[in-house]
Tab-separated table of C-alpha atoms and ligand atoms in Angstrom:
chain	number	residue	atom	x	y	z
A	1	MET	CA	86.201	39.048	-242.048
A	2	ALA	CA	85.211	41.140	-245.071
A	3	THR	CA	85.782	39.305	-248.363
A	4	PRO	CA	86.510	40.989	-251.737
A	5	GLU	CA	82.875	40.221	-252.611
A	6	ASP	CA	81.686	42.109	-249.484
A	7	ALA	CA	83.869	45.078	-250.476
A	8	ARG	CA	82.491	44.995	-254.030
A	9	ARG	CA	78.902	44.990	-252.740
A	10	ALA	CA	79.638	47.798	-250.287
A	11	ASN	CA	81.225	49.947	-253.023
A	12	ARG	CA	78.306	49.359	-255.389
A	13	SER	CA	75.834	50.215	-252.643
A	14	LEU	CA	77.747	53.368	-251.723
A	15	LEU	CA	77.925	54.612	-255.323
A	16	LEU	CA	74.319	53.732	-256.160
A	17	GLY	CA	73.026	55.297	-252.954
A	18	THR	CA	74.917	58.501	-253.765
A	19	LEU	CA	73.589	58.576	-257.345
A	20	HIS	CA	70.050	57.830	-256.096
A	21	ARG	CA	70.141	60.782	-253.680
A	22	ASP	CA	72.345	63.304	-255.471
A	23	GLY	CA	72.841	62.117	-259.087
A	24	PRO	CA	73.623	62.656	-261.842
A	25	LEU	CA	77.282	63.254	-260.955
A	26	SER	CA	80.657	62.978	-262.649
A	27	ARG	CA	83.009	60.138	-261.705
A	28	ALA	CA	85.276	62.706	-260.038
A	29	ASP	CA	82.379	64.023	-257.912
A	30	LEU	CA	81.448	60.451	-256.988
A	31	ALA	CA	84.996	59.779	-255.814
A	32	LYS	CA	85.002	62.992	-253.785
A	33	ARG	CA	81.650	62.283	-252.135
A	34	THR	CA	82.235	58.599	-251.359
A	35	GLY	CA	85.933	58.646	-250.494
A	36	LEU	CA	86.562	55.824	-253.012
A	37	THR	CA	89.508	56.096	-255.417
A	38	ARG	CA	88.921	57.307	-258.980
A	39	ALA	CA	90.029	53.870	-260.247
A	40	THR	CA	87.475	52.071	-258.048
A	41	VAL	CA	84.685	54.461	-259.047
A	42	SER	CA	85.480	53.971	-262.756
A	43	ALA	CA	85.570	50.179	-262.448
A	44	VAL	CA	82.303	49.933	-260.469
A	45	VAL	CA	80.536	52.424	-262.750
A	46	ARG	CA	81.665	50.430	-265.809
A	47	ASP	CA	80.132	47.249	-264.322
A	48	LEU	CA	76.889	49.084	-263.452
A	49	ILE	CA	76.638	50.489	-266.988
A	50	ASP	CA	77.097	46.934	-268.367
A	51	GLU	CA	74.226	45.813	-266.096
A	52	SER	CA	71.961	48.677	-267.331
A	53	VAL	CA	71.648	50.075	-263.820
A	54	VAL	CA	73.668	53.224	-264.503
A	55	GLU	CA	73.925	55.293	-267.700
A	56	GLU	CA	76.091	58.082	-269.058
A	57	LEU	CA	74.155	61.310	-269.424
A	58	GLY	CA	76.268	63.571	-271.605
A	59	ILE	CA	78.801	66.205	-270.784
A	60	ARG	CA	78.582	68.938	-268.171
A	61	ALA	CA	80.432	72.076	-269.181
A	62	ALA	CA	83.363	72.833	-266.914
A	63	GLY	CA	82.630	75.739	-264.595
A	64	GLY	CA	85.807	77.847	-264.823
A	65	VAL	CA	88.661	75.386	-264.473
A	66	GLY	CA	89.161	71.795	-265.515
A	67	LYS	CA	87.913	69.895	-268.492
A	68	PRO	CA	84.217	69.068	-269.060
A	69	ALA	CA	83.080	65.922	-267.246
A	70	THR	CA	80.707	63.151	-268.325
A	71	LEU	CA	77.809	62.752	-265.901
A	72	VAL	CA	76.510	59.370	-264.819
A	73	GLY	CA	73.134	58.649	-263.224
A	74	ILE	CA	70.745	55.814	-262.381
A	75	ASP	CA	69.364	54.345	-265.627
A	76	ALA	CA	65.736	54.554	-264.466
A	77	ASP	CA	64.351	52.257	-267.160
A	78	GLY	CA	67.461	50.108	-267.610
A	79	ARG	CA	65.924	47.588	-265.203
A	80	HIS	CA	62.372	47.218	-263.962
A	81	VAL	CA	60.942	45.732	-260.786
A	82	LEU	CA	57.819	43.623	-260.781
A	83	CYS	CA	55.643	44.408	-257.763
A	84	ILE	CA	52.437	42.980	-256.341
A	85	ASP	CA	50.421	44.343	-253.443
A	86	VAL	CA	48.190	41.677	-251.879
A	87	SER	CA	47.031	43.835	-248.958
A	88	GLU	CA	43.888	45.334	-250.530
A	89	PRO	CA	40.614	43.738	-249.404
A	90	ALA	CA	39.072	43.170	-252.847
A	91	GLU	CA	41.927	43.021	-255.328
A	92	PHE	CA	45.579	42.265	-255.906
A	93	VAL	CA	47.483	45.108	-257.551
A	94	GLY	CA	50.293	44.204	-259.967
A	95	ALA	CA	52.765	46.727	-261.330
A	96	VAL	CA	56.006	47.279	-263.147
A	97	VAL	CA	58.058	49.951	-261.367
A	98	ASN	CA	61.251	51.588	-262.636
A	99	LEU	CA	64.413	52.338	-260.667
A	100	ASP	CA	63.170	55.864	-259.902
A	101	GLY	CA	60.083	54.443	-258.189
A	102	LYS	CA	57.779	55.382	-261.063
A	103	VAL	CA	54.898	53.013	-261.815
A	104	VAL	CA	55.218	52.100	-265.515
A	105	VAL	CA	52.423	49.520	-265.739
A	106	ARG	CA	49.624	48.985	-263.219
A	107	ARG	CA	46.908	46.312	-263.272
A	108	THR	CA	44.327	45.176	-260.778
A	109	TYR	CA	43.061	41.630	-260.366
A	110	ASP	CA	39.791	40.802	-258.609
A	111	ARG	CA	40.636	38.590	-255.632
A	112	LYS	CA	37.105	37.133	-255.564
A	113	GLY	CA	37.515	36.336	-251.871
A	114	ARG	CA	40.363	33.865	-252.500
A	115	THR	CA	42.412	32.841	-249.462
A	116	GLY	CA	44.977	30.130	-248.655
A	117	ARG	CA	46.449	28.199	-251.601
A	118	ALA	CA	43.933	29.734	-254.029
A	119	ALA	CA	45.340	33.192	-253.229
A	120	VAL	CA	48.912	31.917	-253.762
A	121	THR	CA	47.870	30.415	-257.112
A	122	LEU	CA	46.352	33.732	-258.213
A	123	LEU	CA	49.525	35.535	-257.132
A	124	LYS	CA	51.673	33.155	-259.209
A	125	ARG	CA	49.439	33.674	-262.249
A	126	ILE	CA	49.756	37.472	-261.922
A	127	CYS	CA	53.548	37.183	-261.623
A	128	ARG	CA	53.797	34.999	-264.750
A	129	GLU	CA	51.603	37.411	-266.715
A	130	LEU	CA	53.611	40.468	-265.694
A	131	VAL	CA	56.958	38.729	-266.345
A	132	HIS	CA	55.684	37.746	-269.793
A	133	ASP	CA	54.583	41.316	-270.572
A	134	ALA	CA	57.643	43.078	-269.113
A	135	GLU	CA	59.462	45.064	-271.777
A	136	GLY	CA	62.869	45.441	-270.166
A	137	PRO	CA	65.129	43.196	-268.092
A	138	LEU	CA	63.813	42.641	-264.560
A	139	LEU	CA	65.865	43.298	-261.447
A	140	GLY	CA	63.557	41.202	-259.289
A	141	VAL	CA	60.118	40.815	-257.777
A	142	GLY	CA	58.723	42.603	-254.708
A	143	ILE	CA	55.600	41.436	-252.874
A	144	ALA	CA	53.844	43.520	-250.216
A	145	SER	CA	51.715	41.383	-247.910
A	146	PRO	CA	49.761	42.044	-244.753
A	147	GLY	CA	50.777	40.142	-241.622
A	148	ILE	CA	54.089	39.042	-240.188
A	149	VAL	CA	56.796	38.488	-242.805
A	150	THR	CA	60.339	37.255	-242.109
A	151	THR	CA	63.474	38.674	-243.751
A	152	GLU	CA	63.632	35.491	-245.869
A	153	GLY	CA	60.146	36.155	-247.227
A	154	VAL	CA	58.158	33.612	-245.212
A	155	ILE	CA	54.644	34.766	-244.312
A	156	VAL	CA	54.441	33.681	-240.672
A	157	THR	CA	50.810	34.716	-240.523
A	158	ALA	CA	48.466	36.836	-242.644
A	159	ALA	CA	45.035	36.243	-241.118
A	160	HIS	CA	42.909	37.937	-243.798
A	161	LEU	CA	44.544	35.857	-246.543
A	162	GLY	CA	44.450	32.642	-244.485
A	163	TRP	CA	48.235	32.249	-244.772
A	164	THR	CA	50.345	30.570	-242.075
A	165	ASP	CA	54.029	29.739	-242.600
A	166	VAL	CA	53.950	30.227	-246.382
A	167	PRO	CA	57.517	30.372	-247.839
A	168	LEU	CA	56.349	32.860	-250.454
A	169	ALA	CA	59.740	34.211	-251.614
A	170	LEU	CA	61.116	30.687	-252.122
A	171	GLU	CA	57.988	29.447	-253.946
A	172	LEU	CA	57.876	32.423	-256.287
A	173	SER	CA	61.608	32.598	-256.998
A	174	THR	CA	61.602	28.893	-257.906
A	175	GLU	CA	58.622	29.438	-260.204
A	176	LEU	CA	59.899	32.646	-261.852
A	177	ASP	CA	63.677	32.153	-261.710
A	178	LEU	CA	64.069	35.715	-260.395
A	179	PRO	CA	65.055	37.134	-256.988
A	180	VAL	CA	61.877	37.631	-254.928
A	181	HIS	CA	61.570	39.776	-251.807
A	182	VAL	CA	58.504	39.953	-249.570
A	183	VAL	CA	57.766	42.804	-247.192
A	184	ASN	CA	54.921	43.630	-244.819
A	185	ASP	CA	52.621	46.225	-246.417
A	186	ALA	CA	52.989	48.838	-243.657
A	187	ASN	CA	56.754	48.390	-243.848
A	188	ALA	CA	56.523	48.778	-247.630
A	189	ALA	CA	54.666	52.082	-247.227
A	190	ALA	CA	57.394	53.222	-244.807
A	191	LEU	CA	60.172	52.138	-247.199
A	192	ALA	CA	58.480	54.047	-250.030
A	193	GLU	CA	58.635	57.252	-247.937
A	194	LEU	CA	62.222	56.548	-246.964
A	195	THR	CA	63.510	55.740	-250.466
A	196	PHE	CA	61.338	57.857	-252.761
A	197	GLY	CA	59.382	60.245	-250.524
A	198	GLU	CA	60.218	63.372	-248.610
A	199	PRO	CA	60.730	62.423	-244.975
A	200	THR	CA	61.632	65.512	-242.956
A	201	ALA	CA	63.016	63.594	-239.973
A	202	PRO	CA	65.126	60.417	-239.522
A	203	HIS	CA	62.276	58.830	-237.526
A	204	LEU	CA	58.902	58.083	-239.045
A	205	ILE	CA	55.755	56.104	-238.295
A	206	CYS	CA	53.783	54.903	-241.294
A	207	VAL	CA	50.240	53.741	-240.489
A	208	ARG	CA	48.723	51.399	-243.057
A	209	VAL	CA	44.932	50.951	-243.068
A	210	ASP	CA	43.614	48.120	-245.261
A	211	GLU	CA	41.797	44.965	-244.123
A	212	GLY	CA	43.381	45.686	-240.770
A	213	VAL	CA	45.780	48.262	-239.342
A	214	GLY	CA	49.569	48.021	-239.176
A	215	VAL	CA	52.464	50.349	-238.548
A	216	GLY	CA	55.843	50.589	-240.299
A	217	LEU	CA	58.568	52.075	-238.107
A	218	VAL	CA	61.585	53.955	-239.427
A	219	LEU	CA	64.144	54.740	-236.715
A	220	ASP	CA	67.427	56.523	-237.482
A	221	GLY	CA	66.683	56.242	-241.191
A	222	ARG	CA	66.304	52.439	-241.093
A	223	LEU	CA	63.259	50.196	-241.080
A	224	PHE	CA	62.801	48.664	-237.616
A	225	THR	CA	61.117	45.239	-237.650
A	226	GLY	CA	61.570	44.061	-234.062
A	227	SER	CA	62.755	40.740	-232.646
A	228	SER	CA	60.105	38.574	-234.344
A	229	HIS	CA	59.325	40.683	-237.426
A	230	ALA	CA	56.143	41.863	-235.722
A	231	ALA	CA	57.055	45.463	-234.814
A	232	GLY	CA	54.145	47.791	-235.485
A	233	GLU	CA	51.421	45.120	-235.292
A	234	ILE	CA	49.040	47.388	-233.373
A	235	GLY	CA	45.803	46.076	-234.913
A	236	HIS	CA	44.920	44.046	-231.827
A	237	VAL	CA	45.647	46.688	-229.229
A	238	VAL	CA	42.360	47.117	-227.351
A	239	VAL	CA	41.001	50.666	-227.666
A	240	ASP	CA	37.461	50.022	-226.396
A	241	ASP	CA	36.924	47.469	-223.593
A	242	GLY	CA	33.222	47.249	-224.407
A	243	GLY	CA	33.752	47.160	-228.158
A	244	ALA	CA	32.830	44.585	-230.792
A	245	VAL	CA	34.275	41.060	-230.734
A	246	CYS	CA	37.363	40.825	-232.932
A	247	ALA	CA	38.471	37.916	-235.153
A	248	CYS	CA	41.209	37.271	-232.552
A	249	GLY	CA	38.611	36.662	-229.823
A	250	LYS	CA	39.154	39.853	-227.811
A	251	ARG	CA	36.791	42.800	-227.609
A	252	GLY	CA	37.378	46.289	-228.979
A	253	CYS	CA	40.674	45.747	-230.807
A	254	LEU	CA	41.790	48.689	-232.954
A	255	GLU	CA	40.848	46.632	-236.028
A	256	THR	CA	37.225	46.502	-234.863
A	257	GLU	CA	37.179	50.321	-235.079
A	258	VAL	CA	39.525	51.116	-237.975
A	259	SER	CA	39.844	49.149	-241.232
A	260	GLU	CA	39.019	49.818	-244.848
A	261	PRO	CA	35.990	47.455	-245.111
A	262	LEU	CA	34.635	48.733	-241.772
A	263	LEU	CA	34.920	52.404	-242.740
A	264	ASP	CA	33.278	51.654	-246.115
A	265	ARG	CA	30.403	49.849	-244.370
A	266	ARG	CA	29.823	52.615	-241.830
A	267	LEU	CA	29.927	55.340	-244.477
A	268	GLU	CA	27.407	53.464	-246.644
A	269	GLU	CA	24.833	53.061	-243.852
A	270	ASP	CA	21.596	55.010	-244.268
A	271	GLY	CA	21.900	58.470	-242.757
A	272	ALA	CA	25.599	58.010	-242.017
A	273	ASP	CA	27.253	61.172	-240.685
A	274	GLU	CA	30.521	61.051	-242.638
A	275	ALA	CA	32.383	63.513	-240.414
A	276	ALA	CA	31.324	61.678	-237.241
A	277	VAL	CA	32.390	58.278	-238.634
A	278	LEU	CA	35.807	59.623	-239.674
A	279	ARG	CA	36.289	61.487	-236.395
A	280	ALA	CA	35.511	58.383	-234.317
A	281	ALA	CA	37.864	56.196	-236.367
A	282	GLY	CA	40.662	58.808	-236.306
A	283	THR	CA	40.291	59.168	-232.536
A	284	HIS	CA	40.569	55.391	-231.999
A	285	LEU	CA	43.657	55.258	-234.202
A	286	GLY	CA	45.279	58.193	-232.383
A	287	THR	CA	44.520	56.574	-229.021
A	288	ALA	CA	46.367	53.410	-230.040
A	289	LEU	CA	49.234	55.401	-231.596
A	290	ALA	CA	49.787	57.704	-228.614
A	291	THR	CA	51.850	55.148	-226.674
A	292	VAL	CA	54.014	54.366	-229.710
A	293	VAL	CA	54.556	58.050	-230.489
A	294	GLY	CA	55.202	58.882	-226.828
A	295	ALA	CA	57.606	55.983	-226.244
A	296	LEU	CA	59.666	56.614	-229.376
A	297	ASP	CA	59.419	60.418	-229.603
A	298	VAL	CA	58.590	60.137	-233.302
A	299	THR	CA	56.641	63.160	-234.474
A	300	GLU	CA	56.162	62.410	-238.176
A	301	VAL	CA	53.171	60.118	-238.821
A	302	VAL	CA	52.309	59.129	-242.405
A	303	LEU	CA	48.869	57.706	-243.193
A	304	SER	CA	48.567	55.107	-245.955
A	305	GLY	CA	45.361	53.515	-247.172
A	306	PRO	CA	42.005	54.387	-248.771
A	307	PRO	CA	41.110	58.048	-249.528
A	308	THR	CA	39.091	58.233	-246.269
A	309	VAL	CA	42.270	58.162	-244.145
A	310	SER	CA	43.806	61.058	-246.078
A	311	THR	CA	40.845	63.343	-245.320
A	312	GLU	CA	41.382	66.412	-243.181
A	313	THR	CA	38.721	65.201	-240.713
A	314	PHE	CA	40.389	61.812	-240.139
A	315	ARG	CA	43.877	63.315	-239.875
A	316	THR	CA	42.788	66.037	-237.462
A	317	ALA	CA	41.038	63.514	-235.189
A	318	THR	CA	44.148	61.296	-235.201
A	319	THR	CA	46.429	64.267	-234.459
A	320	GLU	CA	44.249	65.507	-231.591
A	321	ALA	CA	43.971	62.040	-230.032
A	322	ILE	CA	47.756	61.612	-230.049
A	323	ALA	CA	48.494	65.177	-228.902
A	324	SER	CA	46.036	65.030	-226.001
A	325	ARG	CA	47.621	61.783	-224.726
A	326	THR	CA	51.319	62.687	-225.011
A	327	LEU	CA	53.642	65.385	-223.685
A	328	PRO	CA	53.136	68.915	-225.046
A	329	VAL	CA	56.666	68.813	-226.504
A	330	ILE	CA	55.533	65.986	-228.783
A	331	GLY	CA	52.109	67.431	-229.608
A	332	ALA	CA	53.653	70.738	-230.637
A	333	ARG	CA	55.853	69.084	-233.294
A	334	LEU	CA	53.463	66.345	-234.361
A	335	VAL	CA	52.722	66.112	-238.102
A	336	VAL	CA	50.120	63.605	-239.372
A	337	ARG	CA	50.118	63.612	-243.174
A	338	PRO	CA	49.219	61.486	-246.200
A	339	SER	CA	51.934	59.599	-248.080
A	340	THR	CA	53.916	61.662	-250.596
A	341	LEU	CA	53.671	58.647	-252.934
A	342	GLY	CA	49.855	58.694	-253.074
A	343	PHE	CA	47.846	55.492	-253.339
A	344	ASP	CA	50.651	53.481	-254.957
A	345	ASP	CA	52.911	53.836	-251.922
A	346	VAL	CA	52.759	50.133	-251.024
A	347	ILE	CA	53.585	49.051	-254.596
A	348	VAL	CA	56.462	51.544	-254.755
A	349	GLY	CA	57.617	50.346	-251.320
A	350	ALA	CA	57.761	46.745	-252.574
A	351	ALA	CA	60.072	48.030	-255.339
A	352	ALA	CA	62.152	49.911	-252.745
A	353	ARG	CA	62.656	46.619	-250.897
A	354	VAL	CA	64.035	45.004	-254.081
A	355	LEU	CA	66.316	48.001	-254.749
A	356	ASP	CA	67.611	47.729	-251.193
A	357	GLN	CA	68.216	43.982	-251.283
A	358	GLU	CA	69.533	43.686	-254.853
A	359	LEU	CA	71.463	46.956	-255.273
A	360	GLY	CA	71.958	48.297	-251.774
A	361	ILE	CA	69.983	51.464	-252.642
A	362	ARG	CA	68.304	52.771	-249.525
B	1	LIG	ZN1	41.820	41.518	-232.229
C-alpha cells in the first residue's frame, strides 16, 4: 500500500520531471500539467526551494488575462553531483556536474595500471579530493564502471579492473557520508542521452567502446538491465571463429576486434591504413549488433567512446553491417550517430543516475 512518504516522493518526482523537461513554469502551469492541486504544488515547490533544488526565476508578464505569475525552475547550481568514470583504460575521470548535466569541474587521474584494491583506494582518494573542493552542497555521488553492476551498486565483475563482488556504493557512502550510486558505463552513456540528450525515439541502443565493448539499452524510455544486470554485455559474442584468443578463453570475441586500446595499437602500427582499420572494426561491431537491433527493432544506435568511433568511416561500416544483416524495414530507418553529450557522456550519465535515484528526475 502506498504510504504518505511514497506519495510525497511521487509528487516531487512528477514536479521535478516536468520542470526538467518543460521548465521554467508557473505554479499554476505545473498544477495544470501534472494534475496535482495548486496547494500540493505550492507545498512541494516550497520544500524544493528550501533544499536548493528549485528556484524562483522572476515574473512572467500575463498574456492578456490574469495576473503575472512567478516562474519556478530547476536551480541548476543549487546542488552539484560528484561523478567519477572508471571505464577509461589509462585514467579515472572525476567531475562535478550540475543539475542541468553541465560539467562544472573536470579532472583526470592517471590510473597507472592499478587494479583490485589499489584501484578502489585511488577511487576513494579522488572522491575525498572532489568532496573537499566542491563549492556547493552535494546531492550525491555517481560512479560509472565497466562490467556488471547491481542496482545496489555492487560490482559483480569488472574484468579489466580486477573487481569481483565489490560493494562499491556501500564502501564509498560509508567513507563519504553521501548517497552513492553506481552504474555500468554503457548504461550511463544511455542514461545521459535519455536525460540530457536528444533521443528521437523511445528505444535506443548506446554502444560504449572503452577497454571492452558494452551496450546500454533504453526500451520504452526506460533503461533495461535484464534479469542479472548483464543486459547489453555483447563483448564476448564471437564475431570471428578463427580470431584471436580472448581474455575469456574463447576465440574471436567482439572485444578482440573492437576496443579502445586495440584500435589505438592498430592505428599506430607502421603503415597502418586508418580507413581499413576503422572499417574492419565497424563491420565487426555491426555484425554483433545486428541480432540485437533485429530482435528489438531499435533503429537509433548511439556510439560512445574514443574519437575513432565517432568517425564517419567507423559509423558507416557499422551501419552497413547492421543494415545488410537485418530486414530492409530496419535498415531504411537505421541511424548510427555519436552521442549528443560528446566525450563526457559517461560522466554526465553517472550524474543522471543520481538525479534519477535521489530526485526522481528521469
Ligand atoms: Zn571473450
